[in-house]
Amino acid sequence: MAHTRGGKVFTGLVLEVFRLNCRFLAAGDRLTKPLALTSARWQVLGAIKQARSVAQIARRMGLARQNVQRLADALEKEGMVAYAPNPDHQRAKLVCLTERGKKAFGRLGRLQEAWANQIASSIPQPELTVTLEVLRKLRSTLETRQND
């Protein structure tokens, strides 16, 4: 079966998003380098605005639980997060930001804001808004059709 026109454009979009993701991760690594972090660790810090279990963080981020566990353990060793008892589940501890983690996340937020403002200045805001809406629709479609 051959691609429809829409299928061909969608395939191009998927490939471009893969390439874009690599650029995002590289940019994130550059932003986090002064704080001795990585993009992956930054993502985990960002998912812990409130205490969550590793499984909850993984679901929220769309990552494997084992990968998030590895990152959370590394962040704990660095003093960025701590594990706390979970009143809802005895074995699944909650991951909480420490003061050091909160400070690092705040600093990263300021760095990201400056970077985002700089990048966004080269693309008209209405185009960014439409792109965001389309990406959200695609994610939602894929989430409802997980077996495809």
Coordinates of N, CA and C in Angstrom, one line a residue:
M1 N 0.8 -1.2 0.0 CA 0.0 0.0 0.0 C 0.9 1.2 0.0
A2 N 0.6 2.2 -0.8 CA 1.3 3.4 -0.9 C 0.8 4.5 0.1
H3 N 1.7 5.4 0.4 CA 1.2 6.5 1.3 C 0.2 7.4 0.6
T4 N -0.8 7.8 1.3 CA -1.7 8.9 0.8 C -0.8 10.2 0.9
R5 N -1.3 11.3 0.4 CA -0.6 12.5 0.5 C -0.5 12.9 1.9
G6 N -1.6 12.7 2.7 CA -1.5 13.0 4.1 C -0.5 12.1 4.9
G7 N -0.5 10.8 4.5 CA 0.4 9.9 5.1 C 1.9 10.3 4.8
K8 N 2.1 10.7 3.6 CA 3.5 11.1 3.2 C 3.9 12.4 4.0
V9 N 3.0 13.3 4.1 CA 3.3 14.5 4.9 C 3.5 14.2 6.4
F10 N 2.7 13.3 6.9 CA 2.8 12.9 8.3 C 4.1 12.2 8.5
T11 N 4.5 11.3 7.6 CA 5.8 10.6 7.8 C 7.0 11.6 7.8
G12 N 6.9 12.6 6.9 CA 7.9 13.7 6.9 C 7.9 14.5 8.2
L13 N 6.7 14.7 8.8 CA 6.6 15.4 10.1 C 7.2 14.5 11.2
V14 N 7.0 13.2 11.2 CA 7.5 12.4 12.2 C 9.1 12.4 12.2
L15 N 9.6 12.3 11.0 CA 11.1 12.4 10.8 C 11.6 13.7 11.3
E16 N 10.9 14.8 10.9 CA 11.4 16.1 11.3 C 11.3 16.3 12.9
V17 N 10.3 15.7 13.5 CA 10.2 15.8 14.9 C 11.3 15.0 15.6
F18 N 11.7 13.8 15.0 CA 12.8 13.1 15.6 C 14.1 13.9 15.5
R19 N 14.3 14.6 14.4 CA 15.5 15.4 14.3 C 15.4 16.6 15.2
L20 N 14.2 17.2 15.4 CA 14.0 18.3 16.3 C 14.3 17.9 17.7
N21 N 13.8 16.7 18.1 CA 14.0 16.2 19.4 C 15.5 16.1 19.7
C22 N 16.3 15.7 18.8 CA 17.7 15.6 19.0 C 18.3 17.0 19.3
R23 N 17.8 18.0 18.5 CA 18.3 19.4 18.7 C 17.8 19.9 20.1
F24 N 16.6 19.6 20.5 CA 16.1 20.0 21.8 C 17.0 19.4 22.9
L25 N 17.3 18.1 22.8 CA 18.1 17.5 23.8 C 19.5 18.1 23.9
A26 N 20.1 18.4 22.7 CA 21.4 19.0 22.7 C 21.3 20.4 23.3
A27 N 20.3 21.2 23.0 CA 20.2 22.5 23.5 C 20.0 22.4 25.0
G28 N 19.1 21.5 25.5 CA 18.9 21.3 26.9 C 20.2 20.9 27.6
D29 N 21.0 20.0 27.0 CA 22.3 19.7 27.6 C 23.2 20.9 27.8
R30 N 23.2 21.8 26.8 CA 24.0 23.0 26.9 C 23.4 23.9 28.0
L31 N 22.1 24.0 28.1 CA 21.5 24.9 29.2 C 21.8 24.3 30.6
T32 N 21.8 23.0 30.7 CA 22.0 22.4 32.0 C 23.4 22.2 32.4
K33 N 24.3 22.3 31.5 CA 25.8 22.0 31.7 C 26.3 22.9 32.9
P34 N 26.0 24.2 33.0 CA 26.6 24.9 34.1 C 26.2 24.4 35.5
L35 N 25.1 23.6 35.5 CA 24.6 23.1 36.8 C 24.9 21.6 36.9
A36 N 25.8 21.1 36.1 CA 26.2 19.7 36.1 C 25.0 18.8 36.0
L37 N 24.1 19.1 35.1 CA 22.9 18.3 34.9 C 22.8 17.9 33.4
T38 N 21.8 17.1 33.1 CA 21.6 16.8 31.7 C 20.1 17.1 31.4
S39 N 19.7 17.1 30.1 CA 18.3 17.3 29.7 C 17.4 16.3 30.4
A40 N 17.9 15.0 30.4 CA 17.0 14.0 31.0 C 16.8 14.2 32.5
R41 N 17.8 14.6 33.2 CA 17.6 14.9 34.6 C 16.8 16.2 34.8
W42 N 16.9 17.1 34.0 CA 16.1 18.3 34.0 C 14.6 17.9 33.8
Q43 N 14.3 17.0 32.9 CA 13.0 16.6 32.7 C 12.4 16.0 33.9
V44 N 13.2 15.2 34.6 CA 12.7 14.5 35.8 C 12.4 15.6 36.9
L45 N 13.4 16.5 37.0 CA 13.1 17.6 38.0 C 11.9 18.4 37.7
G46 N 11.6 18.6 36.5 CA 10.4 19.3 36.1 C 9.1 18.6 36.3
A47 N 9.2 17.3 36.4 CA 8.0 16.5 36.6 C 7.7 16.3 38.1
I48 N 8.6 16.9 39.0 CA 8.4 16.7 40.4 C 8.0 18.1 41.1
K49 N 7.1 18.8 40.4 CA 6.7 20.1 41.1 C 6.0 19.7 42.4
Q50 N 5.3 18.6 42.4 CA 4.8 18.0 43.6 C 5.3 16.6 43.8
A51 N 5.4 16.1 45.0 CA 5.9 14.8 45.2 C 5.1 13.8 44.4
R52 N 5.9 12.9 43.7 CA 5.3 11.8 42.9 C 6.1 10.6 43.0
S53 N 5.5 9.5 42.7 CA 6.2 8.2 42.7 C 7.0 8.1 41.3
V54 N 7.9 7.3 41.3 CA 8.7 7.1 40.0 C 7.7 6.7 38.9
A55 N 6.8 5.8 39.2 CA 5.8 5.3 38.2 C 5.0 6.5 37.7
Q56 N 4.6 7.4 38.6 CA 3.8 8.5 38.2 C 4.6 9.5 37.3
I57 N 5.8 9.7 37.6 CA 6.7 10.5 36.8 C 6.9 9.9 35.4
A58 N 7.1 8.6 35.4 CA 7.3 7.9 34.1 C 6.1 8.1 33.2
R59 N 4.9 7.8 33.8 CA 3.6 8.0 33.0 C 3.5 9.4 32.5
R60 N 3.7 10.4 33.4 CA 3.6 11.8 33.0 C 4.5 12.2 31.9
M61 N 5.7 11.6 31.9 CA 6.7 11.9 30.9 C 6.7 11.0 29.7
G62 N 6.0 9.9 29.7 CA 5.9 9.0 28.7 C 7.2 8.2 28.5
L63 N 7.9 7.9 29.7 CA 9.1 7.2 29.7 C 9.0 5.9 30.4
A64 N 10.0 5.0 30.3 CA 10.0 3.7 31.0 C 10.3 4.0 32.5
R65 N 9.6 3.3 33.4 CA 9.8 3.5 34.8 C 11.2 3.2 35.2
Q66 N 11.8 2.2 34.6 CA 13.2 1.9 35.0 C 14.2 3.1 34.7
N67 N 13.9 3.7 33.6 CA 14.8 4.9 33.2 C 14.6 6.0 34.2
V68 N 13.4 6.3 34.5 CA 13.1 7.3 35.5 C 13.7 7.0 36.9
Q69 N 13.6 5.7 37.3 CA 14.2 5.3 38.5 C 15.7 5.5 38.5
R70 N 16.4 5.2 37.4 CA 17.8 5.4 37.3 C 18.2 6.9 37.5
L71 N 17.4 7.8 36.8 CA 17.6 9.2 36.8 C 17.3 9.8 38.2
A72 N 16.2 9.3 38.9 CA 15.9 9.8 40.2 C 17.0 9.3 41.2
D73 N 17.5 8.1 41.1 CA 18.5 7.7 42.0 C 19.8 8.6 41.8
A74 N 20.1 8.9 40.6 CA 21.3 9.8 40.3 C 21.0 11.2 40.9
L75 N 19.8 11.7 40.7 CA 19.5 13.0 41.3 C 19.5 13.0 42.8
E76 N 19.1 11.8 43.4 CA 19.2 11.7 44.9 C 20.7 11.8 45.3
K77 N 21.5 11.1 44.6 CA 23.0 11.1 45.0 C 23.6 12.5 44.9
E78 N 23.0 13.3 44.0 CA 23.5 14.7 43.8 C 22.8 15.7 44.8
G79 N 21.9 15.2 45.6 CA 21.2 16.0 46.5 C 20.1 16.9 45.9
M80 N 19.6 16.5 44.7 CA 18.6 17.3 44.1 C 17.2 16.9 44.5
V81 N 17.0 15.6 44.8 CA 15.8 15.0 45.2 C 16.0 14.1 46.4
A82 N 14.9 13.8 47.1 CA 14.9 12.9 48.2 C 13.7 12.0 48.1
Y83 N 13.8 10.8 48.6 CA 12.7 9.9 48.7 C 11.9 10.1 50.0
A84 N 10.6 10.0 49.9 CA 9.8 10.2 51.1 C 8.7 9.1 51.1
P85 N 8.2 8.7 52.3 CA 7.2 7.7 52.4 C 6.0 8.1 51.6
N86 N 5.3 7.1 51.0 CA 4.1 7.3 50.2 C 2.9 6.8 51.0
P87 N 2.0 7.7 51.4 CA 0.9 7.2 52.2 C -0.1 6.3 51.4
D88 N 0.0 6.3 50.1 CA -0.9 5.5 49.3 C -0.3 4.2 48.9
H89 N 1.1 4.0 49.1 CA 1.7 2.8 48.6 C 3.0 2.6 49.4
Q90 N 3.1 1.6 50.2 CA 4.2 1.4 51.1 C 5.5 1.2 50.4
R91 N 5.6 0.5 49.2 CA 6.9 0.3 48.6 C 7.3 1.4 47.6
A92 N 6.3 2.1 47.0 CA 6.6 3.1 46.0 C 6.8 4.4 46.7
K93 N 8.0 4.8 47.0 CA 8.3 6.0 47.6 C 8.0 7.2 46.7
L94 N 7.8 8.4 47.4 CA 7.6 9.6 46.6 C 8.9 10.3 46.4
V95 N 9.1 10.9 45.2 CA 10.3 11.6 44.9 C 10.0 13.1 45.1
C96 N 10.8 13.8 45.9 CA 10.5 15.2 46.2 C 11.7 16.0 45.9
L97 N 11.5 17.2 45.5 CA 12.7 18.1 45.3 C 13.2 18.6 46.6
T98 N 14.5 18.6 46.7 CA 15.2 19.2 47.9 C 15.3 20.7 47.7
E99 N 15.8 21.4 48.7 CA 16.1 22.8 48.5 C 17.1 23.0 47.3
R100 N 18.1 22.2 47.3 CA 19.1 22.3 46.2 C 18.4 22.0 44.8
G101 N 17.5 21.1 44.8 CA 16.8 20.8 43.5 C 15.9 21.9 43.1
K102 N 15.2 22.5 44.1 CA 14.4 23.7 43.8 C 15.2 24.8 43.3
K103 N 16.3 25.1 43.9 CA 17.2 26.2 43.4 C 17.7 25.9 42.0
A104 N 18.1 24.7 41.7 CA 18.6 24.4 40.4 C 17.5 24.5 39.4
F105 N 16.3 24.0 39.7 CA 15.2 24.0 38.8 C 14.8 25.5 38.5
G106 N 14.9 26.3 39.5 CA 14.6 27.7 39.3 C 15.6 28.4 38.4
R107 N 16.9 28.1 38.6 CA 17.9 28.7 37.7 C 17.7 28.2 36.3
L108 N 17.5 26.9 36.1 CA 17.2 26.3 34.8 C 16.0 27.0 34.1
G109 N 15.0 27.3 34.9 CA 13.8 27.9 34.4 C 14.2 29.3 33.8
R110 N 15.0 30.0 34.5 CA 15.4 31.3 34.0 C 16.3 31.2 32.7
L111 N 17.1 30.3 32.7 CA 18.0 30.0 31.5 C 17.1 29.6 30.3
Q112 N 16.1 28.8 30.6 CA 15.2 28.3 29.5 C 14.3 29.4 29.0
E113 N 13.9 30.3 29.9 CA 13.0 31.4 29.4 C 13.8 32.3 28.5
A114 N 15.0 32.6 28.8 CA 15.9 33.5 27.9 C 16.1 32.8 26.6
W115 N 16.4 31.5 26.6 CA 16.6 30.7 25.4 C 15.3 30.6 24.6
A116 N 14.2 30.4 25.2 CA 12.9 30.3 24.5 C 12.5 31.6 23.9
N117 N 12.7 32.7 24.6 CA 12.4 34.0 24.0 C 13.3 34.3 22.8
Q118 N 14.5 33.9 22.8 CA 15.5 34.1 21.7 C 15.0 33.3 20.5
I119 N 14.8 32.0 20.7 CA 14.4 31.2 19.6 C 13.0 31.6 19.0
A120 N 12.1 31.9 19.9 CA 10.7 32.3 19.5 C 10.7 33.6 18.7
S121 N 11.7 34.4 18.9 CA 11.7 35.7 18.2 C 11.9 35.6 16.7
S122 N 12.3 34.4 16.2 CA 12.6 34.2 14.8 C 11.4 33.6 14.1
I123 N 10.3 33.2 14.8 CA 9.1 32.6 14.2 C 7.9 33.4 14.7
P124 N 7.0 33.8 13.8 CA 5.8 34.5 14.2 C 5.0 33.7 15.2
Q125 N 4.5 34.4 16.2 CA 3.8 33.7 17.3 C 2.6 32.9 16.8
P126 N 1.8 33.4 15.9 CA 0.6 32.6 15.4 C 1.1 31.3 14.8
E127 N 2.2 31.2 14.2 CA 2.7 30.0 13.6 C 3.1 29.0 14.7
L128 N 3.7 29.6 15.8 CA 4.1 28.7 16.9 C 2.8 28.2 17.6
T129 N 1.8 29.0 17.7 CA 0.5 28.6 18.3 C -0.1 27.4 17.5
V130 N -0.2 27.6 16.2 CA -0.8 26.5 15.4 C 0.1 25.2 15.5
T131 N 1.4 25.4 15.5 CA 2.3 24.2 15.6 C 2.0 23.5 16.9
L132 N 1.9 24.2 18.0 CA 1.6 23.6 19.3 C 0.3 22.9 19.3
E133 N -0.7 23.5 18.7 CA -2.0 22.9 18.7 C -2.0 21.6 17.9
V134 N -1.3 21.6 16.8 CA -1.2 20.4 15.9 C -0.5 19.3 16.7
L135 N 0.7 19.6 17.3 CA 1.4 18.6 18.0 C 0.6 18.0 19.2
R136 N -0.2 18.9 19.9 CA -1.0 18.3 20.9 C -2.1 17.4 20.4
K137 N -2.7 17.7 19.2 CA -3.7 16.8 18.6 C -3.0 15.5 18.2
L138 N -1.8 15.6 17.6 CA -1.1 14.3 17.3 C -0.8 13.5 18.5
R139 N -0.3 14.1 19.5 CA 0.0 13.3 20.8 C -1.3 12.7 21.3
S140 N -2.4 13.5 21.4 CA -3.6 12.9 21.9 C -4.1 11.8 21.0
T141 N -4.0 11.9 19.7 CA -4.4 10.8 18.8 C -3.6 9.6 19.0
L142 N -2.3 9.7 19.2 CA -1.4 8.6 19.4 C -1.7 8.0 20.8
E143 N -2.0 8.8 21.8 CA -2.3 8.2 23.1 C -3.6 7.4 23.1
T144 N -4.5 7.8 22.3 CA -5.8 7.1 22.3 C -5.7 5.8 21.4
R145 N -4.6 5.8 20.6 CA -4.4 4.6 19.7 C -3.1 4.0 20.0
Q146 N -2.8 3.7 21.2 CA -1.6 3.2 21.7 C -1.1 1.9 21.0
N147 N -2.0 1.1 20.5 CA -1.7 -0.2 19.9 C -1.3 -0.1 18.4
D148 N -1.4 1.1 17.9 CA -1.1 1.3 16.4 C 0.4 1.5 16.2

